[in-house]
Coordinates of C-alpha atoms in Angstrom, one line a residue:
Chain A
X1 CA -30.3 -11.8 11.8
X2 CA -32.5 -8.7 10.0
X3 CA -36.0 -9.4 7.9
X4 CA -35.0 -9.6 4.3
X5 CA -36.9 -6.1 3.5
X6 CA -34.4 -5.1 5.8
X7 CA -31.7 -6.4 4.5
X8 CA -32.1 -5.7 0.9
X9 CA -33.4 -2.2 1.8
X10 CA -29.6 -1.6 3.7
X11 CA -28.1 -2.6 1.0
X12 CA -29.6 -0.5 -1.3
X13 CA -27.9 2.2 0.5
X14 CA -24.7 1.3 0.8
X15 CA -25.0 0.7 -3.2
X16 CA -26.4 4.6 -3.1
X17 CA -23.8 6.0 -0.9
X18 CA -21.1 3.8 -2.7
X19 CA -22.3 5.9 -5.9
X20 CA -22.3 9.4 -4.8
X21 CA -18.7 8.6 -3.5
X22 CA -17.4 7.5 -7.0
X23 CA -19.5 10.8 -8.7
X24 CA -17.6 12.5 -6.3
X25 CA -14.1 10.9 -7.3
X26 CA -15.4 11.8 -10.9
X27 CA -15.7 15.4 -10.5
X28 CA -12.9 16.0 -8.0
X29 CA -10.3 14.1 -10.5
X30 CA -11.4 16.5 -13.6
X31 CA -12.5 13.6 -14.8
X32 CA -16.1 14.3 -15.5
X33 CA -15.5 17.7 -16.9
X34 CA -12.5 16.8 -19.1
X35 CA -15.2 14.9 -20.8
X36 CA -18.4 16.6 -21.0
X37 CA -15.8 19.2 -22.4
X38 CA -15.3 16.8 -25.2
X39 CA -18.9 15.8 -25.0
X40 CA -19.7 19.6 -26.9
X41 CA -16.4 20.6 -28.2
X42 CA -16.7 17.1 -30.6
X43 CA -20.4 17.8 -32.4
X44 CA -19.0 21.3 -32.5
X45 CA -16.3 21.2 -34.8
X46 CA -18.2 19.4 -36.9
X47 CA -20.5 22.9 -36.5
X48 CA -18.4 25.5 -36.6
X49 CA -16.0 23.7 -39.5
X50 CA -18.9 23.4 -42.4
X51 CA -20.2 26.8 -41.4
X52 CA -16.9 28.2 -41.9
X53 CA -15.0 26.6 -44.9
X54 CA -17.6 25.3 -46.6
X55 CA -21.3 23.8 -46.2
X56 CA -23.8 21.7 -44.4
X57 CA -24.9 17.9 -46.3
X58 CA -27.3 17.9 -47.5
X59 CA -30.0 16.2 -45.3
X60 CA -30.3 16.2 -41.6
X61 CA -29.4 12.6 -41.3
X62 CA -25.9 13.1 -42.9
X63 CA -25.4 15.3 -40.7
X64 CA -26.4 13.5 -37.4
X65 CA -24.0 10.5 -39.4
X66 CA -21.2 11.7 -39.9
X67 CA -21.6 13.9 -36.4
X68 CA -22.0 11.0 -34.6
X69 CA -19.2 8.8 -36.0
X70 CA -17.4 9.9 -33.5
X71 CA -19.6 9.0 -30.3
X72 CA -17.9 5.3 -29.8
X73 CA -15.3 6.9 -29.7
X74 CA -15.8 9.1 -26.6
X75 CA -17.9 6.0 -25.1
X76 CA -14.7 4.4 -25.2
X77 CA -12.6 7.0 -23.9
X78 CA -15.0 8.0 -21.1
X79 CA -15.4 4.6 -20.0
X80 CA -11.7 3.8 -19.8
X81 CA -11.5 6.6 -17.3
X82 CA -14.2 6.2 -15.3
X83 CA -14.1 2.0 -14.8
X84 CA -10.6 1.6 -15.2
X85 CA -10.0 2.3 -12.1
X86 CA -13.2 1.4 -10.3
X87 CA -11.8 -1.9 -8.9
X88 CA -8.0 -2.1 -9.3
X89 CA -7.6 1.5 -8.1
X90 CA -8.5 -0.2 -4.8
X91 CA -6.1 -2.7 -4.8
X92 CA -3.0 -0.8 -6.1
X93 CA -3.6 2.6 -3.9
X94 CA -4.6 0.2 -1.0
X95 CA -7.6 2.4 0.0
X96 CA -9.2 -0.7 -0.3
X97 CA -8.0 -1.6 3.7
X98 CA -10.1 1.3 4.6
X99 CA -13.3 0.5 2.3
X100 CA -13.4 -3.6 2.9
X101 CA -12.9 -3.6 6.2
X102 CA -16.7 -1.6 6.3
X103 CA -19.3 -2.8 7.8
X104 CA -21.0 -3.3 4.0
X105 CA -21.2 -6.8 1.5
X106 CA -18.4 -6.4 -0.9
X107 CA -21.5 -6.6 -4.0
X108 CA -23.0 -3.2 -2.6
X109 CA -19.4 -1.5 -3.4
X110 CA -19.1 -3.3 -6.6
X111 CA -22.4 -2.4 -8.4
X112 CA -22.0 0.8 -7.1
X113 CA -19.0 0.9 -8.8
X114 CA -20.2 0.2 -11.6
X115 CA -22.8 2.0 -11.5
X116 CA -20.4 5.3 -10.7
X117 CA -18.8 4.6 -13.9
X118 CA -22.0 4.2 -15.6
X119 CA -23.3 7.1 -14.8
X120 CA -21.0 9.5 -15.7
X121 CA -20.7 7.5 -19.3
X122 CA -24.5 8.1 -19.9
X123 CA -24.2 12.0 -19.3
X124 CA -20.8 12.1 -21.9
X125 CA -23.0 10.3 -24.4
X126 CA -26.6 12.6 -23.9
X127 CA -24.6 15.8 -23.7
X128 CA -22.9 14.7 -27.2
X129 CA -26.6 13.8 -28.6
X130 CA -28.0 16.5 -27.7
X131 CA -25.5 19.1 -28.3
X132 CA -25.9 16.9 -31.5
X133 CA -29.5 17.4 -31.7
X134 CA -29.5 21.0 -31.1
X135 CA -27.1 21.4 -34.2
X136 CA -29.6 19.4 -36.7
X137 CA -32.5 21.9 -35.1
X138 CA -30.2 24.9 -36.1
X139 CA -29.6 23.7 -39.4
X140 CA -32.5 21.9 -40.6
X141 CA -35.4 22.5 -37.9
X142 CA -37.6 20.7 -35.5
X143 CA -38.4 18.1 -37.9
X144 CA -35.2 17.3 -39.1
X145 CA -34.9 14.8 -35.8
X146 CA -36.4 11.6 -36.0
X147 CA -37.0 8.8 -34.8
X148 CA -33.3 6.9 -36.4
X149 CA -32.1 10.0 -34.1
X150 CA -33.4 7.7 -31.1
X151 CA -32.6 4.9 -32.2
X152 CA -28.8 6.0 -32.4
X153 CA -29.3 7.4 -28.8
X154 CA -30.2 3.8 -27.5
X155 CA -27.9 2.1 -29.7
X156 CA -24.5 4.4 -28.3
X157 CA -26.0 3.9 -24.3
X158 CA -26.6 -0.2 -25.2
X159 CA -23.1 0.3 -26.3
X160 CA -21.3 2.0 -23.4
X161 CA -23.1 -0.6 -20.7
X162 CA -21.0 -3.3 -23.0
X163 CA -18.2 -1.1 -22.5
X164 CA -18.2 0.0 -19.7
X165 CA -19.1 -3.6 -18.4
X166 CA -15.9 -5.1 -20.1
X167 CA -13.8 -2.0 -18.6
X168 CA -14.9 -2.6 -15.1
X169 CA -14.3 -6.4 -15.5
X170 CA -10.5 -5.7 -16.5
X171 CA -10.5 -3.4 -12.9
X172 CA -11.7 -6.5 -11.5
X173 CA -9.1 -8.6 -12.6
X174 CA -6.0 -6.9 -13.1
X175 CA -3.5 -5.0 -10.0
X176 CA -3.1 -1.5 -11.6
X177 CA -5.1 0.9 -12.8
X178 CA -2.9 2.3 -15.8
X179 CA -3.2 -1.3 -17.6
X180 CA -7.0 -1.7 -17.4
X181 CA -7.4 1.7 -18.6
X182 CA -5.0 0.8 -21.3
X183 CA -6.0 -2.5 -22.3
X184 CA -9.8 -1.1 -22.2
X185 CA -9.1 1.3 -24.2
X186 CA -7.2 -0.6 -26.8
X187 CA -9.3 -3.5 -27.0
X188 CA -12.8 -1.8 -28.0
X189 CA -10.6 0.5 -30.6
X190 CA -8.2 -1.9 -31.9
X191 CA -7.9 -4.9 -30.4
X192 CA -11.8 -6.6 -31.3
X193 CA -11.7 -4.0 -34.2
X194 CA -9.3 -5.4 -35.5
X195 CA -10.3 -9.5 -34.8
X196 CA -13.7 -8.6 -36.5
X197 CA -12.1 -7.6 -40.0
X198 CA -10.0 -10.5 -39.8
X199 CA -13.3 -12.5 -39.1
X200 CA -15.3 -10.9 -42.0
X201 CA -12.5 -10.4 -44.9
X202 CA -10.2 -12.8 -44.1
X203 CA -12.4 -15.8 -43.2
X204 CA -15.4 -14.5 -44.1
X205 CA -17.9 -14.9 -41.6
X206 CA -20.0 -12.3 -40.9
X207 CA -18.9 -10.9 -36.9
X208 CA -21.9 -10.7 -35.1
X209 CA -21.0 -12.2 -31.6
X210 CA -17.7 -10.1 -31.2
X211 CA -19.3 -6.8 -28.7
X212 CA -18.0 -3.7 -31.0
X213 CA -19.8 -5.0 -34.5
X214 CA -23.3 -3.5 -33.8
X215 CA -21.5 -0.2 -32.6
X216 CA -21.9 0.6 -36.4
X217 CA -26.0 0.7 -35.6
X218 CA -25.4 4.3 -34.6
X219 CA -24.7 5.8 -37.8
X220 CA -26.0 3.1 -40.3
X221 CA -29.6 3.7 -38.7
X222 CA -29.2 6.5 -40.7
X223 CA -28.4 4.7 -43.9
X224 CA -27.7 8.4 -44.9
X225 CA -24.3 7.6 -46.1
X226 CA -22.9 5.4 -48.6
X227 CA -21.7 2.1 -48.0
X228 CA -17.8 2.0 -49.4
X229 CA -15.6 -1.0 -49.9
X230 CA -13.2 -2.0 -47.8
X231 CA -11.5 -5.4 -47.1
X232 CA -8.9 -7.4 -49.7
X233 CA -11.6 -8.1 -52.1
X234 CA -13.0 -4.6 -52.4
X235 CA -16.1 -6.4 -50.2
X236 CA -18.7 -4.1 -48.9
X237 CA -18.5 -3.6 -45.5
X238 CA -21.7 -5.2 -43.8
X239 CA -23.9 -3.9 -40.8
X240 CA -25.6 -5.7 -37.9
X241 CA -29.5 -6.1 -37.9
X242 CA -30.7 -4.1 -35.3
X243 CA -32.3 -5.9 -32.8
X244 CA -29.8 -8.5 -33.2
X245 CA -26.9 -5.9 -32.4
X246 CA -29.1 -4.8 -29.5
X247 CA -29.1 -8.1 -28.2
X248 CA -25.2 -8.9 -28.9
X249 CA -24.7 -5.7 -26.6
X250 CA -27.4 -6.3 -23.9
X251 CA -25.4 -10.3 -23.5
X252 CA -22.0 -8.7 -23.2
X253 CA -23.2 -5.8 -20.5
X254 CA -25.1 -8.7 -18.6
X255 CA -22.5 -11.3 -18.8
X256 CA -19.3 -9.0 -18.2
X257 CA -20.5 -6.8 -15.7
X258 CA -21.9 -9.9 -13.4
X259 CA -18.7 -11.6 -14.0
X260 CA -16.9 -8.4 -13.2
X261 CA -18.7 -8.4 -9.6
X262 CA -18.2 -12.3 -9.1
X263 CA -14.3 -11.8 -9.4
X264 CA -14.0 -8.9 -7.6
X265 CA -16.2 -10.6 -4.2
X266 CA -13.9 -13.4 -4.9
X267 CA -10.7 -11.0 -5.1
X268 CA -9.8 -10.2 -1.5
X269 CA -6.8 -7.9 0.2
X270 CA -3.7 -10.2 0.0
Chain B
X1 CA -19.3 -19.7 27.5
X2 CA -21.3 -19.3 23.8
X3 CA -19.4 -17.1 20.6
X4 CA -21.4 -13.9 21.5
X5 CA -20.0 -13.4 24.7
X6 CA -16.1 -12.4 24.1
X7 CA -15.9 -9.5 21.7
X8 CA -13.5 -11.6 19.6
X9 CA -13.3 -14.9 18.9
X10 CA -11.1 -16.9 16.6
X11 CA -11.5 -20.7 16.3
X12 CA -8.9 -23.1 14.4
X13 CA -8.6 -20.2 12.2
X14 CA -5.9 -21.5 8.8
X15 CA -5.0 -19.1 6.3
X16 CA -3.0 -20.5 3.6
X17 CA -1.8 -19.1 0.7
X18 CA -1.1 -21.2 -2.4
X19 CA -0.6 -25.2 -1.5
X20 CA 2.6 -24.7 0.6
X21 CA 2.3 -20.9 2.4
X22 CA 0.3 -21.6 5.9
X23 CA 0.2 -17.5 7.1
X24 CA -1.8 -18.5 10.2
X25 CA -1.8 -22.1 11.5
X26 CA -4.9 -23.1 13.5
X27 CA -5.0 -19.8 15.7
X28 CA -7.8 -19.7 18.1
X29 CA -8.2 -16.7 21.0
X30 CA -11.0 -15.1 22.9
X31 CA -11.1 -11.3 24.1
X32 CA -13.7 -10.6 26.4
X33 CA -15.4 -7.5 26.5
X34 CA -12.4 -4.3 27.7
X35 CA -9.6 -6.3 26.7
X36 CA -7.2 -4.5 25.5
X37 CA -4.6 -7.6 24.0
X38 CA -1.2 -7.0 22.1
X39 CA -1.0 -9.1 18.8
X40 CA 2.7 -10.3 18.6
X41 CA 5.7 -12.0 16.4
X42 CA 8.0 -11.3 13.6
X43 CA 7.4 -9.9 10.1
X44 CA 5.7 -12.8 8.4
X45 CA 4.4 -14.6 11.2
X46 CA 0.8 -14.2 10.7
X47 CA -0.4 -11.3 12.0
X48 CA -1.6 -9.5 9.5
X49 CA -3.1 -12.1 8.1
X50 CA -5.6 -12.5 11.5
X51 CA -5.7 -9.5 11.5
X52 CA -7.4 -9.0 7.9
X53 CA -9.4 -12.1 8.0
X54 CA -11.1 -10.5 11.1
X55 CA -11.7 -7.2 9.5
X56 CA -13.3 -9.5 6.1
X57 CA -10.4 -8.1 3.9
X58 CA -9.8 -12.2 3.8
X59 CA -11.6 -15.6 3.6
X60 CA -10.0 -18.3 5.9
X61 CA -9.1 -20.9 4.8
X62 CA -10.6 -23.7 7.6
X63 CA -11.8 -21.9 11.1
X64 CA -14.3 -19.2 11.9
X65 CA -13.6 -15.6 12.7
X66 CA -16.3 -13.8 14.8
X67 CA -16.5 -10.2 16.4
X68 CA -19.9 -10.2 18.7
X69 CA -20.9 -13.4 17.9
X70 CA -21.3 -12.7 14.6
X71 CA -19.0 -14.8 11.5
X72 CA -17.4 -12.2 10.3
X73 CA -17.1 -13.6 6.6
X74 CA -20.3 -14.6 6.3
X75 CA -22.5 -11.9 8.6
X76 CA -20.1 -8.6 7.6
X77 CA -22.5 -6.0 8.3
X78 CA -23.1 -7.2 11.9
X79 CA -20.0 -8.3 12.7
X80 CA -18.2 -5.2 11.8
X81 CA -20.6 -2.9 12.4
X82 CA -19.0 -2.2 16.0
X83 CA -15.5 -2.4 14.7
X84 CA -13.6 0.9 13.5
X85 CA -9.5 -0.7 11.9
X86 CA -6.8 0.2 11.0
X87 CA -4.8 -2.3 8.5
X88 CA -1.6 -2.0 7.8
X89 CA -0.6 1.2 5.5
X90 CA -3.9 2.3 4.1
X91 CA -4.3 4.5 1.0
X92 CA -5.8 7.4 1.5
X93 CA -8.7 9.1 -1.0
X94 CA -6.1 11.9 -1.3
X95 CA -8.6 13.8 -3.4
X96 CA -11.5 14.2 -0.5
X97 CA -10.7 16.3 2.2
X98 CA -10.8 14.8 6.2
X99 CA -14.5 16.0 6.4
X100 CA -15.8 14.6 3.5
X101 CA -13.8 11.5 4.2
X102 CA -15.3 10.9 7.9
X103 CA -18.8 11.9 7.1
X104 CA -17.9 8.8 4.3
X105 CA -17.3 6.6 6.9
X106 CA -19.9 8.3 8.9
X107 CA -22.4 7.2 6.4
X108 CA -21.2 3.7 6.0
X109 CA -21.3 3.4 10.4
X110 CA -25.6 5.0 9.6
X111 CA -24.6 7.8 12.1
X112 CA -26.9 10.7 12.1
X113 CA -26.0 14.1 10.7
X114 CA -25.6 15.6 13.6
X115 CA -23.6 13.0 14.9
X116 CA -21.5 13.1 12.2
X117 CA -21.0 17.1 12.1
X118 CA -20.0 17.0 16.0
X119 CA -17.6 13.8 15.9
X120 CA -15.6 15.3 13.4
X121 CA -14.9 18.0 15.3
X122 CA -13.9 16.3 18.2
X123 CA -12.0 13.8 16.1
X124 CA -9.8 15.6 14.1
X125 CA -9.5 17.8 17.2
X126 CA -8.1 14.4 18.6
X127 CA -5.9 13.5 16.1
X128 CA -4.6 17.0 15.4
X129 CA -6.2 18.0 12.4
X130 CA -8.7 20.3 13.2
X131 CA -6.8 23.0 10.5
X132 CA -6.8 20.8 7.8
X133 CA -10.2 19.9 7.6
X134 CA -11.2 21.5 4.5
X135 CA -7.8 21.1 3.0
X136 CA -7.3 17.9 0.5
X137 CA -5.9 15.0 1.9
X138 CA -3.5 14.8 -1.0
X139 CA -1.2 17.6 0.7
X140 CA -0.8 15.9 3.5
X141 CA 2.9 13.7 5.0
X142 CA 3.0 10.2 6.3
X143 CA 2.0 10.8 9.6
X144 CA -1.0 13.1 9.2
X145 CA -2.5 10.7 6.6
X146 CA -2.0 7.9 9.5
X147 CA -3.6 10.5 12.0
X148 CA -6.5 10.3 10.0
X149 CA -7.0 7.2 9.7
X150 CA -7.0 6.6 13.1
X151 CA -9.4 9.1 13.3
X152 CA -12.2 7.1 11.0
X153 CA -10.8 4.2 12.5
X154 CA -12.5 5.9 16.0
X155 CA -15.0 8.0 14.1
X156 CA -18.1 6.3 14.4
X157 CA -17.5 5.4 18.3
X158 CA -16.7 1.5 18.1
X159 CA -16.7 -0.9 21.2
X160 CA -13.7 -2.7 19.5
X161 CA -10.9 -1.2 17.6
X162 CA -8.5 -3.8 15.7
X163 CA -5.2 -1.9 15.2
X164 CA -2.2 -3.2 13.1
X165 CA 0.6 -1.6 13.8
X166 CA -1.1 2.1 14.9
X167 CA 1.8 3.9 16.0
X168 CA 4.5 2.6 12.7
X169 CA 4.9 6.0 10.6
X170 CA 4.7 8.1 13.7
X171 CA 7.2 10.6 15.5
X172 CA 8.0 9.6 19.6
X173 CA 5.0 12.8 20.0
X174 CA 2.5 10.9 17.4
X175 CA 3.5 7.5 19.1
X176 CA 2.9 8.9 23.1
X177 CA -0.9 10.4 21.9
X178 CA -1.5 7.2 20.3
X179 CA -1.5 5.8 24.2
X180 CA -3.0 7.5 25.9
X181 CA -4.8 7.5 22.9
X182 CA -5.3 3.7 23.6
X183 CA -5.1 3.9 27.0
X184 CA -8.0 6.2 27.6
X185 CA -10.0 3.1 25.5
X186 CA -8.8 1.2 28.0
X187 CA -11.0 3.0 30.4
X188 CA -14.5 2.9 28.0
X189 CA -14.4 -0.8 28.6
X190 CA -13.3 -0.5 25.1
X191 CA -12.0 -3.6 23.7
X192 CA -8.8 -3.0 21.5
X193 CA -6.8 -6.1 19.4
X194 CA -3.5 -4.0 18.7
X195 CA -0.6 -5.7 16.5
X196 CA 2.3 -4.4 17.3
X197 CA 6.2 -4.9 16.5
X198 CA 6.7 -1.5 19.1
X199 CA 7.5 -4.1 22.7
X200 CA 7.6 -1.2 25.1
X201 CA 4.2 0.5 23.4
X202 CA 2.7 -3.1 24.0
X203 CA 3.6 -3.5 27.6
X204 CA 1.9 -0.1 28.8
X205 CA -1.4 -0.3 27.4
X206 CA -2.0 -4.3 27.1
X207 CA -3.8 -6.2 29.5
X208 CA -2.4 -9.4 27.8
X209 CA -0.4 -10.2 25.1
X210 CA -0.4 -13.1 22.2
X211 CA 3.0 -14.6 20.6
X212 CA 2.6 -15.3 17.3
X213 CA 5.3 -17.6 15.8
X214 CA 5.4 -19.0 12.2
X215 CA 2.0 -19.0 11.7
X216 CA 1.0 -21.0 15.2
X217 CA 0.9 -19.1 18.9
X218 CA 3.2 -19.9 20.5
X219 CA 2.3 -18.2 23.8
X220 CA -0.3 -16.3 25.6
X221 CA -0.6 -14.2 28.9
X222 CA -1.0 -11.1 30.5
X223 CA 1.2 -8.4 31.1
X224 CA 0.8 -9.1 34.8
X225 CA 2.4 -12.3 34.7
X226 CA 5.0 -12.1 32.1
X227 CA 6.5 -8.7 34.8
X228 CA 6.0 -11.3 37.0
X229 CA 8.1 -13.9 35.5
X230 CA 10.7 -11.1 34.1
X231 CA 10.8 -8.7 37.3
X232 CA 14.2 -11.0 38.1
X233 CA 17.1 -9.9 37.8
X234 CA 18.0 -13.0 35.2
X235 CA 20.6 -10.5 32.7
X236 CA 23.7 -9.3 33.8
X237 CA 25.8 -6.6 31.7
X238 CA 29.1 -7.2 32.1
X239 CA 32.0 -4.4 30.5
X240 CA 35.7 -5.9 30.9
X241 CA 39.0 -3.8 31.1
X242 CA 40.7 -5.7 28.2
X243 CA 38.6 -7.1 25.0
X244 CA 37.6 -10.7 25.5
X245 CA 38.8 -13.7 24.0
X246 CA 37.4 -16.2 22.4
X247 CA 39.4 -18.1 25.7
X248 CA 37.7 -16.3 27.4
X249 CA 34.3 -16.4 26.3
X250 CA 34.3 -20.3 26.8
X251 CA 36.0 -19.5 30.8
X252 CA 32.7 -17.3 31.4
X253 CA 30.6 -20.3 29.4
X254 CA 32.5 -22.5 31.8
X255 CA 30.0 -21.9 34.8
X256 CA 28.5 -23.6 35.8
X257 CA 25.4 -20.9 37.6
X258 CA 25.4 -19.6 33.7
X259 CA 23.1 -19.8 30.9
X260 CA 24.5 -18.6 28.2
X261 CA 26.9 -15.5 27.6
X262 CA 26.5 -13.2 24.5
X263 CA 29.3 -11.4 23.5
X264 CA 27.8 -7.9 22.7
X265 CA 31.4 -6.0 21.5
X266 CA 35.1 -6.5 22.2
X267 CA 34.9 -5.8 25.7
X268 CA 31.3 -6.6 26.8
X269 CA 29.0 -9.6 27.1
X270 CA 25.3 -10.3 27.8
X271 CA 25.0 -13.2 30.9
X272 CA 21.5 -14.7 30.8
X273 CA 20.6 -16.8 33.9
X274 CA 17.8 -18.9 34.3
X275 CA 17.1 -18.2 38.3
X276 CA 17.0 -14.6 39.4
X277 CA 18.0 -15.0 42.9
X278 CA 20.3 -11.7 44.3
X279 CA 22.3 -14.5 46.1
X280 CA 23.2 -16.3 42.5
X281 CA 24.6 -12.8 41.4
X282 CA 26.9 -11.9 44.1
X283 CA 28.1 -15.5 43.0
X284 CA 28.9 -15.5 40.2
X285 CA 30.7 -11.9 40.3
X286 CA 32.4 -13.6 42.9
X287 CA 33.3 -16.3 40.4
X288 CA 34.7 -14.5 37.3
X289 CA 37.2 -12.2 39.3
X290 CA 38.5 -15.4 40.7
X291 CA 38.8 -17.1 37.9
X292 CA 41.3 -13.8 36.8
X293 CA 39.1 -11.3 35.0
X294 CA 39.3 -7.4 35.2
X295 CA 35.7 -6.2 35.0
X296 CA 34.8 -2.3 35.0
X297 CA 30.9 -2.4 35.3
X298 CA 28.5 -5.8 36.7
X299 CA 25.5 -4.8 36.5
X300 CA 22.0 -7.1 36.9
X301 CA 19.3 -5.9 35.1
X302 CA 15.4 -6.6 35.3
X303 CA 14.2 -8.2 31.8
X304 CA 11.3 -7.2 29.7
X305 CA 8.9 -8.0 28.0
X306 CA 11.3 -7.4 24.7
X307 CA 13.3 -9.8 26.4
X308 CA 10.5 -12.6 27.3
X309 CA 9.5 -12.3 23.2
X310 CA 13.3 -12.7 22.2
X311 CA 13.8 -15.9 24.3
X312 CA 11.0 -17.4 23.3
X313 CA 11.3 -16.6 19.4
X314 CA 15.4 -18.0 20.3
X315 CA 13.4 -21.3 21.8
X316 CA 11.1 -21.7 19.0
X317 CA 14.0 -21.5 16.7
X318 CA 16.0 -24.0 18.9
X319 CA 13.2 -26.7 18.8
X320 CA 12.6 -25.8 15.5
X321 CA 16.6 -26.8 14.4

């Protein structure tokens, strides 16, 4: 038997190998370029459109709030693209017959695949924020970048982790990568938000435990855009508490990630 | 002998799918260093399932599978480090080039950079893919993908090779090349465990064979020993001048020295007899002519591994009925 330390280092090395392998895959399949292009193009629209046809909002917070309202959409697209086929692809395309018969613990491969999906999604979010920050500096000056901007960035990253964890879990359960990708996409864009709305406006309970509920914090931290009436009675949409929201998303990240790894490890090439 | 004295060892291996399907049923065998062993059986016999357990793609329901003394399912890193495998028809990473594909698997096997470089050249040469070293695998034909998968199996110079239908999808020339490759492993003292439905291939490269039927081992023997059993002239192909009516078949079956008559076509039959004695072969011909049959050709022949295999399966199916 190998000494414990040596064994762990070898597992870490294998995980890093998988991460590199996954990043190469995303790069070669042009997903990386597509997502990075979107991450630059989307915030540019909010810069170019007012410059050409209108005027910029009065405050930097308002500009950031409007601009960053699309980052959630981009997170879901990128997460679905990068994590959708992480596990299910190996089973569907039977490449797992080559990969899983190598001298590696299967869990190290799965952890590597998860991180391999998380890194490019983080990169996409970071590019989006970087582009937005350049725009804010260009329009409102250096001082316009406040702590709220970084809080929003932090929320976006935590939401990214929970979204990737969810899609990774789907990937570890489902057989087809297209089903995984679509289920991940629609869960985050439609299913969870609908459940959230029903709970909030029909049953009238705060849906703080729904994964997508705290995502509003990405723009809510600026408190720059007035809340508007919604729902059957015209109720005002509530915003989750910042720390509670972070805790909920972090919990989802960890629980879904571990569930995904455990289910993948149980899954076999039958 | 202990587990580590054998390169591959299975002990009462059982694999069930659901409650009712028993794919592998109490399979135990041992393979020593440098042995080339064929694993034979009809579709659904449990060959691939056994191989998947041996390569940690499946966990057994009970029993143990060991390689180099390591339990494959509990200690995969140690057990599979010296194993090269090719299982079923794997997919390939179509966005990589053979160079990148082999580099990745070389790194997984902890090969030093220089060795990876050297082996890429050697292996791609061996599997005749040197020309496509930097082309995307996505543009490859099935045969080329297969050759690359074989290249991956031998890339890190393993001492144990586990191959599941290695010549599947290859053209006759490719089959011949793989046969030569396996023969060269024998000379290098590499242990090879291969499943195949091409019995002729198995008989040409293997030292011994394990026959599997319905998840169970029904025979385990050296190819030499099987050859010894089968070398006697136990089969006779007969062609008659006229089509053979049912009564004619019954007449032939009535000859005491004959075990079984199989109709091949309207005027051709195959006779199976349990004794390979040439005198008996001659007496059968006399008896056939005496019974009024007009014989065009009468050719006694040696049985091969395929006949042995078919007789085993028929016997097993007969027992089951």
